[in-house]
GROMACS .gro file of C-alpha atoms in nm:
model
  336
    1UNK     CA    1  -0.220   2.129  -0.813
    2UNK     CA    2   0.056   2.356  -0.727
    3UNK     CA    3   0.388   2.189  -0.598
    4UNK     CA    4   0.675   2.349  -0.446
    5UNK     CA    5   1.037   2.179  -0.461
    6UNK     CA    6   1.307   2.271  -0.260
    7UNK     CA    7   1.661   2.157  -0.381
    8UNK     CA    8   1.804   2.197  -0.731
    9UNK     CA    9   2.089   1.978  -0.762
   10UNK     CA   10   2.099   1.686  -0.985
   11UNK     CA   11   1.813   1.520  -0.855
   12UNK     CA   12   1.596   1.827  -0.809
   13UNK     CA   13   1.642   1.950  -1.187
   14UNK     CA   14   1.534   1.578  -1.293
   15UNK     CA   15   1.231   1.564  -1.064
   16UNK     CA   16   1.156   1.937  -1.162
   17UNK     CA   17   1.103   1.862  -1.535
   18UNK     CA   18   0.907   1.560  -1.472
   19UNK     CA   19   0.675   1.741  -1.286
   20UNK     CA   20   0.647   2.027  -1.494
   21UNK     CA   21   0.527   1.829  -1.744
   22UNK     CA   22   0.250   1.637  -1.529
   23UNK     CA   23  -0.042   1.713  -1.648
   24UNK     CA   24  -0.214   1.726  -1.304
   25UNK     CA   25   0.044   1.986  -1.181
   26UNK     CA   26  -0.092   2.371  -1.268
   27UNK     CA   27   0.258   2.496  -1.099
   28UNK     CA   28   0.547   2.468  -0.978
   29UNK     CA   29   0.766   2.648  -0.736
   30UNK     CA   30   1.093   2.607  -0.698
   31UNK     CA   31   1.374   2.730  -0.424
   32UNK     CA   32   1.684   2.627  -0.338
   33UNK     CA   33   1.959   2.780  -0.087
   34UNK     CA   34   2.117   2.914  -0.379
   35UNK     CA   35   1.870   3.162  -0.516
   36UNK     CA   36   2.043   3.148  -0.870
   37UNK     CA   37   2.039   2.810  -0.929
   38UNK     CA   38   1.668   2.815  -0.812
   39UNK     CA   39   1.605   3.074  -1.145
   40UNK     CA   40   1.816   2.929  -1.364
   41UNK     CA   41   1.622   2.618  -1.314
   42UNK     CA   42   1.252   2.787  -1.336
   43UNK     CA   43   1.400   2.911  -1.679
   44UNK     CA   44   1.465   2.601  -1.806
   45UNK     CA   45   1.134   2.423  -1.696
   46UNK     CA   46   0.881   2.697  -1.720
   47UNK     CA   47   0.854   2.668  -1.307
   48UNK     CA   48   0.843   2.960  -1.085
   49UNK     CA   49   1.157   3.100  -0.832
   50UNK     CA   50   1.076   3.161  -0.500
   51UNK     CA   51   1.337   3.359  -0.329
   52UNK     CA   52   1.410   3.158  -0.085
   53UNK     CA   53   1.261   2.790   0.118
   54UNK     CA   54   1.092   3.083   0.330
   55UNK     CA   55   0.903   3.205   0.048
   56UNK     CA   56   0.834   2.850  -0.096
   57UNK     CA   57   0.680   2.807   0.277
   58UNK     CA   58   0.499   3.154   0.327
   59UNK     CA   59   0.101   3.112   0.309
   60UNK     CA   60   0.078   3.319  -0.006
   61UNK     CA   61   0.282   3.046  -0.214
   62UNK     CA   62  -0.036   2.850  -0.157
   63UNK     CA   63   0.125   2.486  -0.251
   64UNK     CA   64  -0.061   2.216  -0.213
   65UNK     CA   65   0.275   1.919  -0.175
   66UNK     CA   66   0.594   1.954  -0.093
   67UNK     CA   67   0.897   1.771  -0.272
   68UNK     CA   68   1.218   1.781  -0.079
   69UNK     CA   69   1.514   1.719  -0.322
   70UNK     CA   70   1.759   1.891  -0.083
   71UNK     CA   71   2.104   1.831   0.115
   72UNK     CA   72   2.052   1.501   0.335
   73UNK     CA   73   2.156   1.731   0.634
   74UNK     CA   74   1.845   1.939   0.564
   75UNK     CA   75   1.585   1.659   0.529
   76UNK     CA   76   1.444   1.634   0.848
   77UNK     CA   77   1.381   2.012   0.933
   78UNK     CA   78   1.206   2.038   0.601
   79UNK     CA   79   1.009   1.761   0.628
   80UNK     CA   80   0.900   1.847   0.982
   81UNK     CA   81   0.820   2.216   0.865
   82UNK     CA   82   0.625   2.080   0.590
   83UNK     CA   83   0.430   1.890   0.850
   84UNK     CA   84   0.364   2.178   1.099
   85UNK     CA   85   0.203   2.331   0.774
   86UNK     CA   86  -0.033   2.057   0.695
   87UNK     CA   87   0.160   1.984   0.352
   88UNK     CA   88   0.180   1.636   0.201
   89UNK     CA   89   0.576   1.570   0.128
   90UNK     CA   90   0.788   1.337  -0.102
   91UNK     CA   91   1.147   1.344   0.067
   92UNK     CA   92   1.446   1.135  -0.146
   93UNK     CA   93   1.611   0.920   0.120
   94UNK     CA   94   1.708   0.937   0.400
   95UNK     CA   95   1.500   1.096   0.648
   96UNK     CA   96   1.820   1.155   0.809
   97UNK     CA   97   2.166   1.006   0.887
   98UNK     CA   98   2.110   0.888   1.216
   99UNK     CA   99   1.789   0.687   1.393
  100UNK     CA  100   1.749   0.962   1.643
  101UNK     CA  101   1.707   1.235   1.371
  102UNK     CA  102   1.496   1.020   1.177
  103UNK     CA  103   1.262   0.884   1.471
  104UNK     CA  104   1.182   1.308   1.511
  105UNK     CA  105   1.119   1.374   1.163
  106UNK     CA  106   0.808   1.070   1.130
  107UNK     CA  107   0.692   1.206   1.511
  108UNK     CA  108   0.627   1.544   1.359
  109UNK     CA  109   0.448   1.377   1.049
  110UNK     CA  110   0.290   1.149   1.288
  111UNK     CA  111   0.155   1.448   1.510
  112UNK     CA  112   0.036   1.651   1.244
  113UNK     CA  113  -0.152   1.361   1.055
  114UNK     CA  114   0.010   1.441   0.711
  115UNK     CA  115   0.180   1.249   0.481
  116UNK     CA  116   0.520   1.160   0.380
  117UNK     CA  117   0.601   0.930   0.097
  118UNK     CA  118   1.035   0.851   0.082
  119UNK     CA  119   1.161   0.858  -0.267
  120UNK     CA  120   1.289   0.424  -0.328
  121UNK     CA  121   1.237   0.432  -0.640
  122UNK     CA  122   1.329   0.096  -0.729
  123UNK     CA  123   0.970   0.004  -0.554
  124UNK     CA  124   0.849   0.145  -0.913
  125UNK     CA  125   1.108   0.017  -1.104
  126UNK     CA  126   0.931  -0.282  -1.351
  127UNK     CA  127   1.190  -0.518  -1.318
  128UNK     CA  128   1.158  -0.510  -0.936
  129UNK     CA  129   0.780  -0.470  -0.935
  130UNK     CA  130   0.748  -0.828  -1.195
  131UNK     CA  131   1.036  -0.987  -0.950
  132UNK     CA  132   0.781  -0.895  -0.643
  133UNK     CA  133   0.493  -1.051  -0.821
  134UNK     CA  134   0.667  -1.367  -0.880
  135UNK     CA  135   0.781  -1.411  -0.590
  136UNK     CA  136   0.431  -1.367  -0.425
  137UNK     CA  137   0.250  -1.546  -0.619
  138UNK     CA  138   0.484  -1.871  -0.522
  139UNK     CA  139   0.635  -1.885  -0.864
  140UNK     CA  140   0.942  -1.957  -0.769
  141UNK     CA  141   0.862  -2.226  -0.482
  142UNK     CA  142   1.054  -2.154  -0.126
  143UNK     CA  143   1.249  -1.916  -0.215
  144UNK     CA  144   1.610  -2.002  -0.032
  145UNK     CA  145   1.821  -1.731  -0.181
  146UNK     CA  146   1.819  -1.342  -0.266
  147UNK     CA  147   2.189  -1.171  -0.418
  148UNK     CA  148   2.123  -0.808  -0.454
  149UNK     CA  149   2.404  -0.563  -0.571
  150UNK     CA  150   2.498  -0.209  -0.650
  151UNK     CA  151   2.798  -0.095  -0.845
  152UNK     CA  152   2.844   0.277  -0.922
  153UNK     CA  153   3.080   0.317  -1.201
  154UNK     CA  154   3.285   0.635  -1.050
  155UNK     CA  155   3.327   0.742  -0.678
  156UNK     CA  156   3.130   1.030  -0.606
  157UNK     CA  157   3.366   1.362  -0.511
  158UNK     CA  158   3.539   1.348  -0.196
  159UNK     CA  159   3.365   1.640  -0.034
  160UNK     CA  160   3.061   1.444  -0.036
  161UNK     CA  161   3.169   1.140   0.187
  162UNK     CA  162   3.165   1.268   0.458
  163UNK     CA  163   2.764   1.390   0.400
  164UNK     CA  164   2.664   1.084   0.271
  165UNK     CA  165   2.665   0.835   0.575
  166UNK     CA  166   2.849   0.582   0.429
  167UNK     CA  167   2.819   0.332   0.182
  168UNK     CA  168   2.529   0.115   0.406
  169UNK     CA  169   2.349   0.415   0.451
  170UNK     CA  170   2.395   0.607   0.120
  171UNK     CA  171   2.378   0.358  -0.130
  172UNK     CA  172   2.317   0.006   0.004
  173UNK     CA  173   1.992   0.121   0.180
  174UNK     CA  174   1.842   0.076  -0.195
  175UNK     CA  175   1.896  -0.274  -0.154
  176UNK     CA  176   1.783  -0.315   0.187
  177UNK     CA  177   1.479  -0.207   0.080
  178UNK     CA  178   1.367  -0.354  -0.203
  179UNK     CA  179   1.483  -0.678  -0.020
  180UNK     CA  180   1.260  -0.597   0.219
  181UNK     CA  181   0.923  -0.492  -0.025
  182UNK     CA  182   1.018  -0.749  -0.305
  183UNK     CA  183   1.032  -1.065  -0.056
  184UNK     CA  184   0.774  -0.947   0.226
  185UNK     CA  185   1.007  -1.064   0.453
  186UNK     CA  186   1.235  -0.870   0.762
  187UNK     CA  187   1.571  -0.905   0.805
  188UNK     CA  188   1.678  -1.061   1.120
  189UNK     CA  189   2.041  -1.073   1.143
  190UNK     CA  190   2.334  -0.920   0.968
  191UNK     CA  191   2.732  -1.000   0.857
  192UNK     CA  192   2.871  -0.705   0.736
  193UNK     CA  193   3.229  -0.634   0.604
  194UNK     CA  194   3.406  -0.386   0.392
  195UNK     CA  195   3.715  -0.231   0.203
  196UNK     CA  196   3.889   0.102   0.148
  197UNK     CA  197   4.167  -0.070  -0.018
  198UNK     CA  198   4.054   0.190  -0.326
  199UNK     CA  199   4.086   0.558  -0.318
  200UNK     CA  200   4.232   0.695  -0.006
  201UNK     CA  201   3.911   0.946  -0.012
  202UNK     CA  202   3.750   0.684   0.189
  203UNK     CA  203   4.002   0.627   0.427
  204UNK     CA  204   4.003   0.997   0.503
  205UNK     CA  205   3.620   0.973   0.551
  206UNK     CA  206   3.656   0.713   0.776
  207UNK     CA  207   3.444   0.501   0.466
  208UNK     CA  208   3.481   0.211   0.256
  209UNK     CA  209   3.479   0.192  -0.118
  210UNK     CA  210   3.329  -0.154  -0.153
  211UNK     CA  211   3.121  -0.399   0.099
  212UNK     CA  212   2.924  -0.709   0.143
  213UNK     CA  213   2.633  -0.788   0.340
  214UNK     CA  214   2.510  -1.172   0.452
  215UNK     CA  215   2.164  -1.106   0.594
  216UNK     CA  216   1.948  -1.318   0.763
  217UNK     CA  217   1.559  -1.357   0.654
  218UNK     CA  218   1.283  -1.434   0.879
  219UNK     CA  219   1.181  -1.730   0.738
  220UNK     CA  220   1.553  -1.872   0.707
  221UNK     CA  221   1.612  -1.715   0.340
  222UNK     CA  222   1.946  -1.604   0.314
  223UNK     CA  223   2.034  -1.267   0.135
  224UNK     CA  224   2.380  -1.126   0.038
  225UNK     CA  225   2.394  -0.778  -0.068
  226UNK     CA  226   2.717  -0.590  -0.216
  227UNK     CA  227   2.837  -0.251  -0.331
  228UNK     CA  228   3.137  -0.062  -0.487
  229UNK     CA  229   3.185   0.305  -0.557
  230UNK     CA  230   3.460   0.189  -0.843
  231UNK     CA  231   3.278  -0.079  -1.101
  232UNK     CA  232   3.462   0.094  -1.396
  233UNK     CA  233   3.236  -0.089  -1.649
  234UNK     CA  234   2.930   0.085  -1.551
  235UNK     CA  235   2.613   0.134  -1.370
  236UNK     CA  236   2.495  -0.203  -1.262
  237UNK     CA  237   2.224  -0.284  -0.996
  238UNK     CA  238   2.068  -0.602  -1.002
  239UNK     CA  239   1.897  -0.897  -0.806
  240UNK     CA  240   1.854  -1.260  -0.822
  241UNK     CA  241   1.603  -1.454  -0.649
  242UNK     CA  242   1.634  -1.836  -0.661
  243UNK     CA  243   1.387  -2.066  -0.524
  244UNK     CA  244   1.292  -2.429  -0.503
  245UNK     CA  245   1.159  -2.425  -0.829
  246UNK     CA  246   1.305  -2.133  -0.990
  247UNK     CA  247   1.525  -1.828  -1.000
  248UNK     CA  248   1.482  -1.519  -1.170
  249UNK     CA  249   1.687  -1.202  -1.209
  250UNK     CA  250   1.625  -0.826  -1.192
  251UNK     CA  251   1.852  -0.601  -1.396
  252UNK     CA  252   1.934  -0.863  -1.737
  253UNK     CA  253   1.891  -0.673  -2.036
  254UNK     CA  254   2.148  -0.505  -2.327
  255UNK     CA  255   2.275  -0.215  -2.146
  256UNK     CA  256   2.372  -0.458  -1.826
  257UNK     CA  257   2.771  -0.391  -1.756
  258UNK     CA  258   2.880  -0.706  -1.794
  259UNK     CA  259   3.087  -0.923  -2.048
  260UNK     CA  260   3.040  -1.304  -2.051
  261UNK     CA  261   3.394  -1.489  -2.012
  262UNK     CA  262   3.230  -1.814  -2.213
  263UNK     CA  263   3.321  -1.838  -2.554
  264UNK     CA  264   2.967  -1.804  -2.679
  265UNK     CA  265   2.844  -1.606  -2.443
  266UNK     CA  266   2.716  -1.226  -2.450
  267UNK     CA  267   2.958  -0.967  -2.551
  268UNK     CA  268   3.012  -0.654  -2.360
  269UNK     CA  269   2.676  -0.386  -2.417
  270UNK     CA  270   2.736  -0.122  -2.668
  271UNK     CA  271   2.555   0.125  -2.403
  272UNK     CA  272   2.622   0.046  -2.083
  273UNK     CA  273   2.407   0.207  -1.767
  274UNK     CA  274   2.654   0.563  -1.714
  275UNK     CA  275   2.421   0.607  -1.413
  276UNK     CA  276   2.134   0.614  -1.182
  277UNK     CA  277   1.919   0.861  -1.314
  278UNK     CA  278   1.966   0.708  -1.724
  279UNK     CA  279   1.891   0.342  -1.546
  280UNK     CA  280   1.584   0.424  -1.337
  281UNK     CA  281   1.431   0.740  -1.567
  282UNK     CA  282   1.110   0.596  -1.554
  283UNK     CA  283   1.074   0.462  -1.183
  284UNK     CA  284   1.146   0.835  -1.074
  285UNK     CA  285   0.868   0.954  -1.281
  286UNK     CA  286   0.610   0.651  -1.156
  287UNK     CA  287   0.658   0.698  -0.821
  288UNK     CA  288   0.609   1.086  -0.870
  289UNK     CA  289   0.322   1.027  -1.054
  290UNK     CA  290   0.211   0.790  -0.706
  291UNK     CA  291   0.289   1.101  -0.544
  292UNK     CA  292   0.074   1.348  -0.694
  293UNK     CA  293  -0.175   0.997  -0.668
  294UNK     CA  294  -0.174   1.060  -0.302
  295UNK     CA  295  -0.191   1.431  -0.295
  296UNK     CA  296  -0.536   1.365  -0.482
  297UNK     CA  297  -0.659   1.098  -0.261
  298UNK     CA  298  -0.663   0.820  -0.452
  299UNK     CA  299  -0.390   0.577  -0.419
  300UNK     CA  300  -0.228   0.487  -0.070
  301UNK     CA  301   0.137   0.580   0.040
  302UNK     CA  302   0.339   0.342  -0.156
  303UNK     CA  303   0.624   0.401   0.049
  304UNK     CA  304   0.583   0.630   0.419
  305UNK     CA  305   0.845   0.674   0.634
  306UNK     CA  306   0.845   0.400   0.839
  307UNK     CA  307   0.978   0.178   0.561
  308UNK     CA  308   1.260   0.415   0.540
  309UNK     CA  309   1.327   0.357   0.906
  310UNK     CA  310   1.354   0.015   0.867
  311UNK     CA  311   1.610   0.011   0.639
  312UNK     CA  312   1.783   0.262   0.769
  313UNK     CA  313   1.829   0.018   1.071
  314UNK     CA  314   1.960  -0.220   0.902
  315UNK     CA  315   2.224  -0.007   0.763
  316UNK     CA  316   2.280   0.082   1.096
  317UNK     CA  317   2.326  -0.309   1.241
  318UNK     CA  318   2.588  -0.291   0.934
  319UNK     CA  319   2.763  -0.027   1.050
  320UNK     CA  320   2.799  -0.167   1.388
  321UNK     CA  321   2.853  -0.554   1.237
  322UNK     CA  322   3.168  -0.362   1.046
  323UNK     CA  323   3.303  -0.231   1.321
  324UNK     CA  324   3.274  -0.489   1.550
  325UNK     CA  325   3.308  -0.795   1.309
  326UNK     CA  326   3.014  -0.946   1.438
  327UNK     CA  327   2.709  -1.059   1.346
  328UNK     CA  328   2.419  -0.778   1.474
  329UNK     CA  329   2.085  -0.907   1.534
  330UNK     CA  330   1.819  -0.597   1.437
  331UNK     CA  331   1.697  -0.589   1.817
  332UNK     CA  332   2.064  -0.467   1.903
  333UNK     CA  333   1.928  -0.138   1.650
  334UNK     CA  334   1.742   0.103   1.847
  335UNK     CA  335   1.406   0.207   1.657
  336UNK     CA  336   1.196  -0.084   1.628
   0.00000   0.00000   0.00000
């Protein structure tokens, strides 16, 4: 199989070496806006440099998959080019920043009959996947209440607000979705608030530093789901689930960021979580591995576009709940 990736930023030189050393994939070909950074990378992983996306795209490339590691602003166009050429695609969220952009994108794929599997990779993440099981297998009883969180230790740079979509969007659309694929449920309602008391980066960008999110369940479960650009101590992303007759938590274990205040309880971790990439390593290369599955035929999409949709509305009914400091019910979202 030959895949061609297009973005070489942080998350495009991490997917590139896991795929260069699949041992399904013959080749890979890699291109990035930046034609330099494109080589330097095929130097370091043994790929290929096309010399530009046009090249990566041109019939004589012959790929067989596309991964799309690029800018968020350039999601959408590739993915629908991808489409128009027949080509199976892995995309890292989002789609795109808004629902109208997004809607397009999964017509396109939708038209052309290929596929298009979103890169939430907590879905392959074993702590998430055992919490999932659990939970459907009635393990924990009626389950009555989910707390999700996500704290990144460092704000990213301030040129990059402004891209990101927000906090909801950017970062908090994690949670929404493993909510979502870890309970089986839909959110129905949302209660969303938030802060830029921090850095005044996220004033500028008309963003917050740190929010909180009640959300209503279906079935009556109630969720709350928070996250902070500034948790000093560390990476930490983690969920509980409590139930009738249990409660269980994803993201426990020695390199959690988080010091016990009882006298016998846990000390702070030697080796706390720096970051995404160091605390999820392996669910990035499963759900690659799924994607070169699909490519061959023989595992489903674990994860199409349609479940990116949905939580990018409710990131949206956030947004909206924020500014108007009101609950949102999802039918108020557009994209249903």
């Amino acid at each position: 199989m030959r895949i061609g990736l297009i973005g070489t930023g942080r998350i495009g030189t991490f997917h590139a070496a896991v795929l260069a050393r699949h041992p399904e994939v013959e080749s890979l070909l890699v291109a990035d806006v930046d034609a330099a950074r494109a080589t330097d990378l095929a130097a370091r992983t043994g790929a290929t440099a096309a010399d530009s996306v046009d090249a990566l795209f041109a019939a004589a490339a012959g790929v067989d998959a596309v991964v799309i590691t690029a800018a968020t602003s350039a999601h959408a166009r590739l993915i629908g080019r991808a489409a128009r050429a027949g080509l199976p695609v892995f995309c890292e969220k989002p789609i795109a920043l808004d629902l109208a952009g997004t809607l397009a994108a999964l017509a396109e794929v939708e038209s052309a009959g290929t596929v298009l599997q979103l890169g939430f990779q907590r879905r392959f993440d074993a702590g998430y996947r055992a919490a999932r099981a659990a939970v459907r297998a009635g393990r924990l009883g009626r389950l009555h209440t989910v707390r999700a969180m996500t704290s990144d230790p460092a704000p990213p740079p301030a040129a990059y607000l402004p891209l990101s979509g927000g906090l909801y969007r950017d970062c908090l659309v994690h949670d929404f979705d493993v909510l979502r694929w870890v309970t089986g449920r839909e959110v129905t309602e949302v209660y969303a608030t938030g802060s830029d008391a921090g850095p005044a980066m996220f004033r500028e960008a008309g963003d917050v530093d740190t929010a909180a999110v009640l959300l209503t369940l279906d079935d009556g479960t109630l969720a709350t789901a928070t996250a902070t650009r500034c948790n000093g101590a560390g990476y930490d992303v983690r969920m509980e689930l409590a139930g009738e007759a249990d409660q269980i938590a994803v993201g426990v274990d020695a390199r959690t960021p988080l010091t016990s205040a009882e006298p016998d309880g846990p000390a702070a971790p030697d080796k706390p979580w720096p970051g995404f990439l160091e605390r999820f390593a392996p669910a990035y290369e499963a759900e690659l591995a799924a994607f070169v599955d699909v490519v061959r035929g023989r595992l489903d999409n674990p994860c199409d576009g349609r479940e990116a949709l949905h939580a990018l509305r409710i990131a949206e009914a956030c947004e909206l709940s924020r500014a108007e400091r009101r609950p949102v019910r999802l039918t108020e979202i557009a994209g249903a």
